[in-house]
Short mmCIF file of C-alpha atoms in Angstrom, two decimals:
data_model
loop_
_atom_site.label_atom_id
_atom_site.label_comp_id
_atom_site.label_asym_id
_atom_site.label_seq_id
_atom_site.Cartn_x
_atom_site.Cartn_y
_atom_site.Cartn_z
CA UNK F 1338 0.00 0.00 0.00
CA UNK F 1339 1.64 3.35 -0.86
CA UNK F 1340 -0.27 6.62 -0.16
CA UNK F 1341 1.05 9.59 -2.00
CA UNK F 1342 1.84 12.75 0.26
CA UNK F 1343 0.55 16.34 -0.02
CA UNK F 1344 3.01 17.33 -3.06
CA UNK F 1345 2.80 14.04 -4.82
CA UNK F 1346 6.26 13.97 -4.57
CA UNK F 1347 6.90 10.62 -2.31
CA UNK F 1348 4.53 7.88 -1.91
CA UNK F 1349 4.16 6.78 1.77
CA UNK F 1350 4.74 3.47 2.06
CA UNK F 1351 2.68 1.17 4.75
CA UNK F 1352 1.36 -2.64 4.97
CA UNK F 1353 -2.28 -1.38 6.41
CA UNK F 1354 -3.59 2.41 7.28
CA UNK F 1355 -5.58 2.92 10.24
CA UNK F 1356 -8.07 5.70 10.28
CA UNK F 1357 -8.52 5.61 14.04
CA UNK F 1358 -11.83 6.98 15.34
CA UNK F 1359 -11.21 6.87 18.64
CA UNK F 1360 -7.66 6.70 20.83
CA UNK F 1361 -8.34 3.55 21.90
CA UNK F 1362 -8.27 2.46 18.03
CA UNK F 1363 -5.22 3.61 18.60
CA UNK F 1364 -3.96 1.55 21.45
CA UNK F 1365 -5.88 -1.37 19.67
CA UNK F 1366 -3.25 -0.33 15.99
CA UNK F 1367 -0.12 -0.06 17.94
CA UNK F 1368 -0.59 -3.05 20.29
CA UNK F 1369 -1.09 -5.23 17.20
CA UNK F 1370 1.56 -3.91 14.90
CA UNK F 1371 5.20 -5.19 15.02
CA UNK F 1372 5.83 -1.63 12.78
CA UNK F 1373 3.80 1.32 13.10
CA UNK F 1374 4.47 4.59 12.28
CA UNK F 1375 2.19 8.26 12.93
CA UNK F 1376 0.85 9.46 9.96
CA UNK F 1377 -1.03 13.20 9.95
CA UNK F 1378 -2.14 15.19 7.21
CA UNK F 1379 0.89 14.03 5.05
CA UNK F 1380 2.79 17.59 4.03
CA UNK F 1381 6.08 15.79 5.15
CA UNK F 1382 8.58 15.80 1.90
CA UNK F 1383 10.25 12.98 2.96
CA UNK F 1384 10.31 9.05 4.22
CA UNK F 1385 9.69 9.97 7.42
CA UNK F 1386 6.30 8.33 8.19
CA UNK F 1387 7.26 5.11 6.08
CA UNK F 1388 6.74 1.81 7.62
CA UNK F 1389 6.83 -1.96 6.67
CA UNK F 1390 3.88 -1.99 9.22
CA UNK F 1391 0.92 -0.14 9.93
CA UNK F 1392 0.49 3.52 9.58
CA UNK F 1393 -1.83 5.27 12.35
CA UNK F 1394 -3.51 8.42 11.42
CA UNK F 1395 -5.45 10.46 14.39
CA UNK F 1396 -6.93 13.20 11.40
CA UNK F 1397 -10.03 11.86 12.18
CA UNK F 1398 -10.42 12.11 16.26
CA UNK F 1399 -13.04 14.44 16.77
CA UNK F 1400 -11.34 17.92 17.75
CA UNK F 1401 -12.75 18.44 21.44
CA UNK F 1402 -11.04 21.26 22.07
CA UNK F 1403 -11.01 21.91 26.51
CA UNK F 1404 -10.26 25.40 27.29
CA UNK F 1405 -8.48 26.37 30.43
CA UNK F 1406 -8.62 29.82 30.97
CA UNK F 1407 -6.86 30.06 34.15
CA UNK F 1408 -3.62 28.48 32.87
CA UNK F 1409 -3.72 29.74 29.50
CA UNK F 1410 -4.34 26.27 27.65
CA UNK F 1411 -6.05 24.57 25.29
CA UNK F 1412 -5.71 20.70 24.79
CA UNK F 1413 -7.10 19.39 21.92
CA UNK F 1414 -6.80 16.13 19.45
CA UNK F 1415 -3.83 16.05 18.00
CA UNK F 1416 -4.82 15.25 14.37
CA UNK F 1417 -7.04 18.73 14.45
CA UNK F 1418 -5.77 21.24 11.35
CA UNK F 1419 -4.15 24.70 13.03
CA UNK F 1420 -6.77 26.65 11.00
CA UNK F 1421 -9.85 24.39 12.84
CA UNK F 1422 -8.66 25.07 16.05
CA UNK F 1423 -7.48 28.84 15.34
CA UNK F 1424 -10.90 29.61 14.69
CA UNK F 1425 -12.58 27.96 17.44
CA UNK F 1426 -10.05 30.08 19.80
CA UNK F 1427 -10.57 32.84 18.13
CA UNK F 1428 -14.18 32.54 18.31
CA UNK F 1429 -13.87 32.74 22.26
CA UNK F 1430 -11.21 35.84 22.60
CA UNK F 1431 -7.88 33.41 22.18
CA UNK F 1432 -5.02 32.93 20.21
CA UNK F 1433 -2.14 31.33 20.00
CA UNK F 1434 1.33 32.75 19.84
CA UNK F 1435 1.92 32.19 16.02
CA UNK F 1436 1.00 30.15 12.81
CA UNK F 1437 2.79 28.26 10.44
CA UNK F 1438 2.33 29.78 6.59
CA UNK F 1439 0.35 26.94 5.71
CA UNK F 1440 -3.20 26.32 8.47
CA UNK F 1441 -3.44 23.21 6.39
CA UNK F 1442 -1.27 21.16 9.21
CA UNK F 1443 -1.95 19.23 11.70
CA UNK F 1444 -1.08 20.07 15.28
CA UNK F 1445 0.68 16.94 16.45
CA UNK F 1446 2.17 16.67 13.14
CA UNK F 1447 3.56 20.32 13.16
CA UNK F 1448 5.14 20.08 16.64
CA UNK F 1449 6.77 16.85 16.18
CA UNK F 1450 9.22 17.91 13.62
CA UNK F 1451 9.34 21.72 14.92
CA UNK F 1452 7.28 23.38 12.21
CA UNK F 1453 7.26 27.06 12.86
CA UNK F 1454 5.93 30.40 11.99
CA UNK F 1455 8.27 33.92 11.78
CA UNK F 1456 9.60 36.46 14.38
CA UNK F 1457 12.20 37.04 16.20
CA UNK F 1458 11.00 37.17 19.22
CA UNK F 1459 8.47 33.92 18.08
CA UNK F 1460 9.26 30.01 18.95
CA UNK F 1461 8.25 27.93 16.59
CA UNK F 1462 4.86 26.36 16.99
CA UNK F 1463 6.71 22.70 19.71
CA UNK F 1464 6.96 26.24 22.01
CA UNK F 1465 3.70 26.05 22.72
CA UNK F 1466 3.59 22.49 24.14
CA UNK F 1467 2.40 22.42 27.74
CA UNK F 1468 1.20 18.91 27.21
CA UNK F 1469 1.22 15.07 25.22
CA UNK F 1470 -1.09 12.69 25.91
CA UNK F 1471 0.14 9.66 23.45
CA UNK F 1472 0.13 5.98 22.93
CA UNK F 1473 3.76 3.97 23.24
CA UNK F 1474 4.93 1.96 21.62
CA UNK F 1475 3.63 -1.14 23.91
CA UNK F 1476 0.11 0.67 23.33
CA UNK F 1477 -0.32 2.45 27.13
CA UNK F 1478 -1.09 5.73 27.25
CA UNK F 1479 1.24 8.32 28.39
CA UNK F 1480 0.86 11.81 29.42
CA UNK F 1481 3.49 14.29 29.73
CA UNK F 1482 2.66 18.13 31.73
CA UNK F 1483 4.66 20.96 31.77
CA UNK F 1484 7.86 20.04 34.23
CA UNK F 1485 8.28 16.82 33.59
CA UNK F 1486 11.57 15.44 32.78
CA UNK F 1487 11.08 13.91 29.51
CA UNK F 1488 9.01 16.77 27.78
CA UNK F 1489 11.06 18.71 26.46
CA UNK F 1490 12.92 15.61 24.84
CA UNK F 1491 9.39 14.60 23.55
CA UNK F 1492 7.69 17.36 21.92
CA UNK F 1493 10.25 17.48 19.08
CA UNK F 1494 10.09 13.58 18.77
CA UNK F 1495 9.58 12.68 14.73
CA UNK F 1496 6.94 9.85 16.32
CA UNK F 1497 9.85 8.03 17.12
CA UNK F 1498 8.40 7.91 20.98
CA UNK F 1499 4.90 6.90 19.83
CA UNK F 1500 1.56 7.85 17.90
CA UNK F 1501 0.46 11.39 19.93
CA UNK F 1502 -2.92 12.00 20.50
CA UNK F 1503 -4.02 14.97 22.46
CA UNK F 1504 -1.48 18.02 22.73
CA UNK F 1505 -1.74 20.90 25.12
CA UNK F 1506 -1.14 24.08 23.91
CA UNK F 1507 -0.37 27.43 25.66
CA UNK F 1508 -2.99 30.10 24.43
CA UNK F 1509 -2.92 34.38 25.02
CA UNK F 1510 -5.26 36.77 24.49
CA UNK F 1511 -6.51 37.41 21.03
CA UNK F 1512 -5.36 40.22 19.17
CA UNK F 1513 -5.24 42.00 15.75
CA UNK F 1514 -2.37 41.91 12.86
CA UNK F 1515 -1.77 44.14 9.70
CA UNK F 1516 0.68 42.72 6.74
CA UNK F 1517 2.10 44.72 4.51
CA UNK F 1518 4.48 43.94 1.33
CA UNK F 1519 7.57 45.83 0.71
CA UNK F 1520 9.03 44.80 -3.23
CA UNK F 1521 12.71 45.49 -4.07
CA UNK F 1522 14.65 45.75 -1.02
CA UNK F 1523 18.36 45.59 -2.38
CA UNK F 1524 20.54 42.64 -1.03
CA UNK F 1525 22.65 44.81 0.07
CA UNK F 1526 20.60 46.81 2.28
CA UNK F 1527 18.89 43.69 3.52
CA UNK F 1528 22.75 42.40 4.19
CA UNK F 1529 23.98 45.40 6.08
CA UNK F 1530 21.32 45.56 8.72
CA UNK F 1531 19.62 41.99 8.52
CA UNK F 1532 18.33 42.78 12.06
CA UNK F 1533 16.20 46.20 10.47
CA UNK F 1534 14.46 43.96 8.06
CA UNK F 1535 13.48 40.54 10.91
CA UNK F 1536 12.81 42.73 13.30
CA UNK F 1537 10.48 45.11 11.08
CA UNK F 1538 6.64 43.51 12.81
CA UNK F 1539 5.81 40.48 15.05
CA UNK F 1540 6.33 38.29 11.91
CA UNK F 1541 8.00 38.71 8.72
CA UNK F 1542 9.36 36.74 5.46
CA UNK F 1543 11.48 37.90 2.91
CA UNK F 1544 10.73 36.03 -0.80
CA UNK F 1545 14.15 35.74 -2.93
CA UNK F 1546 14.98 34.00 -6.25
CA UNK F 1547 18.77 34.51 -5.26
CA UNK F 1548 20.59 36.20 -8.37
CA UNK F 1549 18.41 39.20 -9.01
CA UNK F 1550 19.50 42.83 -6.87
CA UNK F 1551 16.83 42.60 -4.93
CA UNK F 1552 14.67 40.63 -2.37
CA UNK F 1553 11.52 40.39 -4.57
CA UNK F 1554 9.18 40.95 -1.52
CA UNK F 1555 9.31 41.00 2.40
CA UNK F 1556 5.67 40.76 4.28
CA UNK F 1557 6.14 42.39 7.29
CA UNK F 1558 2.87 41.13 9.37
CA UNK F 1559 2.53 43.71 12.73
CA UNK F 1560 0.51 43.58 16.25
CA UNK F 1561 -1.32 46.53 15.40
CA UNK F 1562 -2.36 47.09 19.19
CA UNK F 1563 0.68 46.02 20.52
CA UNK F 1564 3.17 48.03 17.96
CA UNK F 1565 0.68 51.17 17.82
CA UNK F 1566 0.47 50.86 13.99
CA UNK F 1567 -2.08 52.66 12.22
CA UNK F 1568 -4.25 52.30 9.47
CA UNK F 1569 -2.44 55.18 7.40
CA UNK F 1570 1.48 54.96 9.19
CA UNK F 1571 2.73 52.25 7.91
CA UNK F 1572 6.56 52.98 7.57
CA UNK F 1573 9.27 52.26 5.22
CA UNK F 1574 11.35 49.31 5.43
CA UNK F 1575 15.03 50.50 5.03
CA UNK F 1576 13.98 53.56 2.60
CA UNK F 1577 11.38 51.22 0.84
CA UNK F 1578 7.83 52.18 1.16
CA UNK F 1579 4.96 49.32 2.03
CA UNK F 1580 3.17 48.32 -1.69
CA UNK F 1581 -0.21 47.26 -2.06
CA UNK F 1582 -0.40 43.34 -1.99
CA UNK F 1583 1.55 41.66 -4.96
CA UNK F 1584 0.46 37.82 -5.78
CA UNK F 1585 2.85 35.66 -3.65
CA UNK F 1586 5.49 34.40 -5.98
CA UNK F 1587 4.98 31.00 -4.96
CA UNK F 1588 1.71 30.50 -6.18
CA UNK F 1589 1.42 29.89 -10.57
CA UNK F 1590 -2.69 30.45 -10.77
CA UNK F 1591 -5.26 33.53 -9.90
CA UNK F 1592 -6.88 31.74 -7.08
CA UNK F 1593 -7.05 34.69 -4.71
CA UNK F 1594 -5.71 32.24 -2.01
CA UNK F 1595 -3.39 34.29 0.21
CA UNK F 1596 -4.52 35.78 3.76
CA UNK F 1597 -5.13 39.71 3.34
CA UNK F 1598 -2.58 42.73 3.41
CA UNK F 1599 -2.90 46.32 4.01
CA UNK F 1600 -5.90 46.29 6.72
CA UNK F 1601 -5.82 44.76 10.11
CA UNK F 1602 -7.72 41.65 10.98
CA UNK F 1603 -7.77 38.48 13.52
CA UNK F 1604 -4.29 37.15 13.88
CA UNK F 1605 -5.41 33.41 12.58
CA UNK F 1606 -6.39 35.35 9.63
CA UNK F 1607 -3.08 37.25 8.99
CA UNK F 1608 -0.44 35.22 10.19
CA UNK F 1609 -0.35 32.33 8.26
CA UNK F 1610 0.77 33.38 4.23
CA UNK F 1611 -2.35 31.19 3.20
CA UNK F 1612 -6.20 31.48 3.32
CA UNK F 1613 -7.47 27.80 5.17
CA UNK F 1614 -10.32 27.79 3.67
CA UNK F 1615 -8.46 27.81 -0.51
CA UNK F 1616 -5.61 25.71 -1.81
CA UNK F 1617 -2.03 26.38 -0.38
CA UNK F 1618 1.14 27.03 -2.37
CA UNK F 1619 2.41 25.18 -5.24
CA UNK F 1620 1.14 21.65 -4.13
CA UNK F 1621 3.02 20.20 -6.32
CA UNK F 1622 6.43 21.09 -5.27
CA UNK F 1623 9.24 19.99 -3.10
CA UNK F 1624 10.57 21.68 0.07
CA UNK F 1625 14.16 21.72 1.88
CA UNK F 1626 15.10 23.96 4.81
CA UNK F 1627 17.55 24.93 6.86
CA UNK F 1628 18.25 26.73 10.31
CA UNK F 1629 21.72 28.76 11.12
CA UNK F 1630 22.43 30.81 14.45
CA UNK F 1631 21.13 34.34 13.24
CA UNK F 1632 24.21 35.40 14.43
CA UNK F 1633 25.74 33.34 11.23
CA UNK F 1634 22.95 34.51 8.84
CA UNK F 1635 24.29 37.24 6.86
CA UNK F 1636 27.40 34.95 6.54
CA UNK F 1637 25.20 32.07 5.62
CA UNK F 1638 23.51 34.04 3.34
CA UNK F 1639 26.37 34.96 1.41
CA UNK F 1640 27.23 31.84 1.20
CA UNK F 1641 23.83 30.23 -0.49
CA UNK F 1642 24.06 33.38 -2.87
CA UNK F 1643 27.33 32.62 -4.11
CA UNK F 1644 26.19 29.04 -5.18
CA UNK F 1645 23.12 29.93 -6.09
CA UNK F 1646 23.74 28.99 -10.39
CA UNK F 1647 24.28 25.73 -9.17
CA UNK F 1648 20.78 25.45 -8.25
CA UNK F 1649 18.26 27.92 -9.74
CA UNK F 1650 16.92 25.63 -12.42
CA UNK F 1651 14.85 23.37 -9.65
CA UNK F 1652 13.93 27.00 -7.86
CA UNK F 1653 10.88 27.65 -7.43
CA UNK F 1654 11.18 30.10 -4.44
CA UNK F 1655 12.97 31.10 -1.21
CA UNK F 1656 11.51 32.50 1.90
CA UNK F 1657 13.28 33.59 4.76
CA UNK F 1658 11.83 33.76 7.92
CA UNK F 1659 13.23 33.76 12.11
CA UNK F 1660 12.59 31.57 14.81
CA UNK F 1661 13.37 31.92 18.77
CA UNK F 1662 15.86 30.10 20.63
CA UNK F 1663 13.89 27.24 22.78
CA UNK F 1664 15.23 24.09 24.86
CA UNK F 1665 13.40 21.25 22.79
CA UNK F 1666 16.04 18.69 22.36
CA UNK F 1667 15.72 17.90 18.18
CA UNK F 1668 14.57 20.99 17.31
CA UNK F 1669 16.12 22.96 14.67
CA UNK F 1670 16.21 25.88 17.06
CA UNK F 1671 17.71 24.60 19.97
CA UNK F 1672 19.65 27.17 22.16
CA UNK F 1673 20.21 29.63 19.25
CA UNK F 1674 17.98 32.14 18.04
CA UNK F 1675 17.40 31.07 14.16
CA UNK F 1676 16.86 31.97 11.08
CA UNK F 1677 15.32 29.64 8.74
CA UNK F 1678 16.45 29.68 4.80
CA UNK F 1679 13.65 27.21 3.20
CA UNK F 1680 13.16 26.41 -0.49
CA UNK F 1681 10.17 25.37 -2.32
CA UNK F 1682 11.78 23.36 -5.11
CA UNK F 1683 10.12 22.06 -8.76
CA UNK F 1684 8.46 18.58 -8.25
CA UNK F 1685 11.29 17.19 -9.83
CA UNK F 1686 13.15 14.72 -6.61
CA UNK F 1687 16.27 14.28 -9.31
CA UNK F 1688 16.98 18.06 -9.93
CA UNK F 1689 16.63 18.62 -6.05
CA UNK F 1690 18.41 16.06 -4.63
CA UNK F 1691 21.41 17.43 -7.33
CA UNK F 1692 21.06 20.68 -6.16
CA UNK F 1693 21.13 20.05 -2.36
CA UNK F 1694 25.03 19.12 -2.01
CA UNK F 1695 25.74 22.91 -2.57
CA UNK F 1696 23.41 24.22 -0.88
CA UNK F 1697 24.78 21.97 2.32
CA UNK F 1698 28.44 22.24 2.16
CA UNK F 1699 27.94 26.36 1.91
CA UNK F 1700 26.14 25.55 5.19
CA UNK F 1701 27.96 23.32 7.02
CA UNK F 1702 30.32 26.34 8.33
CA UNK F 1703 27.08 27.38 10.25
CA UNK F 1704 25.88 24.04 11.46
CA UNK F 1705 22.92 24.53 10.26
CA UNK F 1706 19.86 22.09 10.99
CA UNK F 1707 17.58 20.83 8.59
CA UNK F 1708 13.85 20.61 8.72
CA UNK F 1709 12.84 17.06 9.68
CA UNK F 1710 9.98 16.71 7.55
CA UNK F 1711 11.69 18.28 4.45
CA UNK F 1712 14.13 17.34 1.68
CA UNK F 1713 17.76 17.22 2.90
CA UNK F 1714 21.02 14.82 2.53
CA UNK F 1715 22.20 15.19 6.12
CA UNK F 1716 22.60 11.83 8.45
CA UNK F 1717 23.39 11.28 11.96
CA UNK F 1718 26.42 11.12 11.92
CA UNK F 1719 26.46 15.22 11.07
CA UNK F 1720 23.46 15.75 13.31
CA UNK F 1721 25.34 14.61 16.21
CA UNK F 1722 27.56 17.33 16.23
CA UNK F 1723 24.66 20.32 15.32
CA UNK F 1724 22.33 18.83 18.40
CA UNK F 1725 23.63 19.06 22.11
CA UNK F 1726 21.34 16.96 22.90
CA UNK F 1727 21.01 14.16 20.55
CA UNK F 1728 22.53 11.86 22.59
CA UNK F 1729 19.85 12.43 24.95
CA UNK F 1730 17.10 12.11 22.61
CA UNK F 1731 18.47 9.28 21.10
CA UNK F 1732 18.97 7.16 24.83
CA UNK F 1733 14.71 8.43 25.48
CA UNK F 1734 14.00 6.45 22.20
CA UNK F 1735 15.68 3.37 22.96
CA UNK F 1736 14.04 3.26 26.12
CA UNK F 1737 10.72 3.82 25.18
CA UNK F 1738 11.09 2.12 22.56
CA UNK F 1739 13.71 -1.03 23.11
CA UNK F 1740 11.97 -2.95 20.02
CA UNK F 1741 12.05 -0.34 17.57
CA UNK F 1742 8.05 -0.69 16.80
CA UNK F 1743 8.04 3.05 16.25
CA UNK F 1744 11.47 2.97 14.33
CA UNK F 1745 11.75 3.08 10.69
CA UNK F 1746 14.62 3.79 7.57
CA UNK F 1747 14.18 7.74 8.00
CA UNK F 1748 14.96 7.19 12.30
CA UNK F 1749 17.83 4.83 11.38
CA UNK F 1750 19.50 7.64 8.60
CA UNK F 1751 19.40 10.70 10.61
CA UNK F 1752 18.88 9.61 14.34
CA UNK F 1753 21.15 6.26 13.94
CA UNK F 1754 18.08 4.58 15.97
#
């Protein structure tokens, strides 16, 4: 059985698919499988959810979303899209601290492989974890709260601990954002204050093709009541003035499919790059990305620019976006405050997986960290040295799970599991 993902660009390969109703069809799927594997709404790029065994998806685990407004939570099935439960919190004065561009994803699927949004100051979407509740690989239930011991080394966890059910999910206040585009900002401008340019709203992405002068476009998304933005003073971004909204460069139709610019509006309706309710991106694409220290990044930059004819016939698009430091142990952001160079390649694996070994060894200077659930050549044996605690994560996995149920070929290349 071989189920093809999201971009149509890998066929996920499985003996039997569960469609578990309920979490104890879960616990009935893992106690019966020698292999499973956790499979969510499939925008992974890469073997990661393959199996010789039996894949478990939770996608279809009613929501049942429990509000705690005293401790600023929310715990809620894990297979639930971000752009289901955005607008139930946002229905009920909520939020949560940021959004990935895409809604589309599934919550545990997201924080398992640190999937993030943009902003400096903004962890990527495993910060919010409070809580797991998921079923091991010996089918118990396990939950994990804020403070215990093994949570932080869980959140991160590429199902490699077992198939997560309900997360719990730190929620604020709700509150209003404005995005803005800003075309032609000149490399070198963007290069000699960086830190202007991240830092210009709450969340921001730059869009590059690499060779031309310029950054095609940076959104620049803003807490309007927080940053005291109004309607009319919306200010230049290094001596270039805000434009009206130009069609996201990653997207080859005129389906009006990208969240709205120049007015304010609900944050779950801003902050991701894509409507939920249309069609997301390319779809039929393939995406790589990796994280440096923003400390590195104009050097890292410089470097990806100066190979950049060795890739720009599988280019589609880049985006560059920040992340926050956190203390999750596999995530691409751990102890350094990021930023995040990710390309959205031609569906063509060949022309990709050419381009890549460029793209890598003007990186590896920078120890930079790939994106788990994206295209990338790097194995554990050079993950070891970029994770301080992948030692740590890797012991947790071989005692939860000493007879590799959850393990598959993707664990085995790049956690040596």
């Amino acid at each position: 059985m071989q189920i093809a993902n999201w971009a149509g660009n890998h066929d996920i390969a499985g003996a039997t698919l569960v469609e578990a109703r309920t979490i104890e069809d879960v616990r009935r799927a893992v106690a019966d499988a020698e292999h499973v594997r956790p499979l969510g709404t499939r925008h992974s790029f890469n073997d990661l959810p393959d199996t010789d065994g039996t894949l478990v998806t939770v996608t279809a685990i009613p929501a049942e979303p429990v509000l705690d407004e005293a401790a600023r939570t929310v715990t809620v099935g894990a297979g639930t899209r971000y752009g289901e439960l955005a607008g139930w919190l946002g229905g009920r004065g909520w939020a949560l601290h940021n959004l990935g561009s895409l809604p589309h994803i599934s919550v545990g699927g997201a924080v398992a492989t640190g999937t993030h949004g943009s902003g400096d100051a903004n962890g990527s979407l495993s910060t919010a974890v409070r809580g797991l509740e998921l079923v091991g690989a010996d089918g118990a239930m396990r939950t994990l709260r804020a403070g215990d011991p093994e949570l932080e080394g869980s959140v991160v966890a590429l199902g490699a601990l077992g198939v997560v059910v309900r997360v719990t999910l730190a929620v604020e206040p709700t509150y209003l954002v404005r995005q803005d585009s800003y075309r032609g900002l000149p490399w070198d401008a963007l290069l000699a204050d960086l830190p202007a340019v991240t830092g210009a709203g709450y969340s921001v992405s730059g869009f590059t093709n690499w060779v031309d002068d310029a950054v095609e476009q940076v959104w620049v998304k803003r807490r309007t009541g927080v940053e005291g933005l109004e309607d009319d003073d919306v200010p230049d971004l290094l001596g270039v003035p805000a434009s009206g909204l130009a069609q996201p460069l990653i997207v080859p139709t005129d389906e009006v499919n990208t969240t709205l610019h120049l007015t304010p509006g609900a944050w779950n309706e801003r902050l991701p790059h894509f409507r939920f309710d249309a069609t997301p991106s390319v779809g039929d694409e393939i995406q790589t990305e990796y994280f440096v220290d923003r400390a590195d990044a104009v050097d890292a930059l410089r470097a990806v620019r100066a190979v950049a004819p060795e890739f720009m016939d599988a280019l589609v698009i880049t985006e560059l976006r920040t992340v926050a430091a956190d203390r999750l142990w596999l995530s691409p952001a751990y102890g350094r405050d990021s930023l995040a160079i990710h390309f959205t390649w031609r569906n063509d694996q060949a022309r990709v997986l050419a381009a890549l070994p460029a793209i890598e060894a003007a990186l590896a200077p920078f120890g930079a960290r790939p994106h788990w659930g994206k295209v990338h050549l790097l194995d554990a044996a050079a993950l070891a040295e970029r994770y301080p605690r992948f030692d740590d994560a890797r012991e947790l996995v071989a005692r939860r799970d000493p007879d590799g149920v959850l393990r598959n070929g993707a664990l085995q290349r790049v956690l040596g599991v």
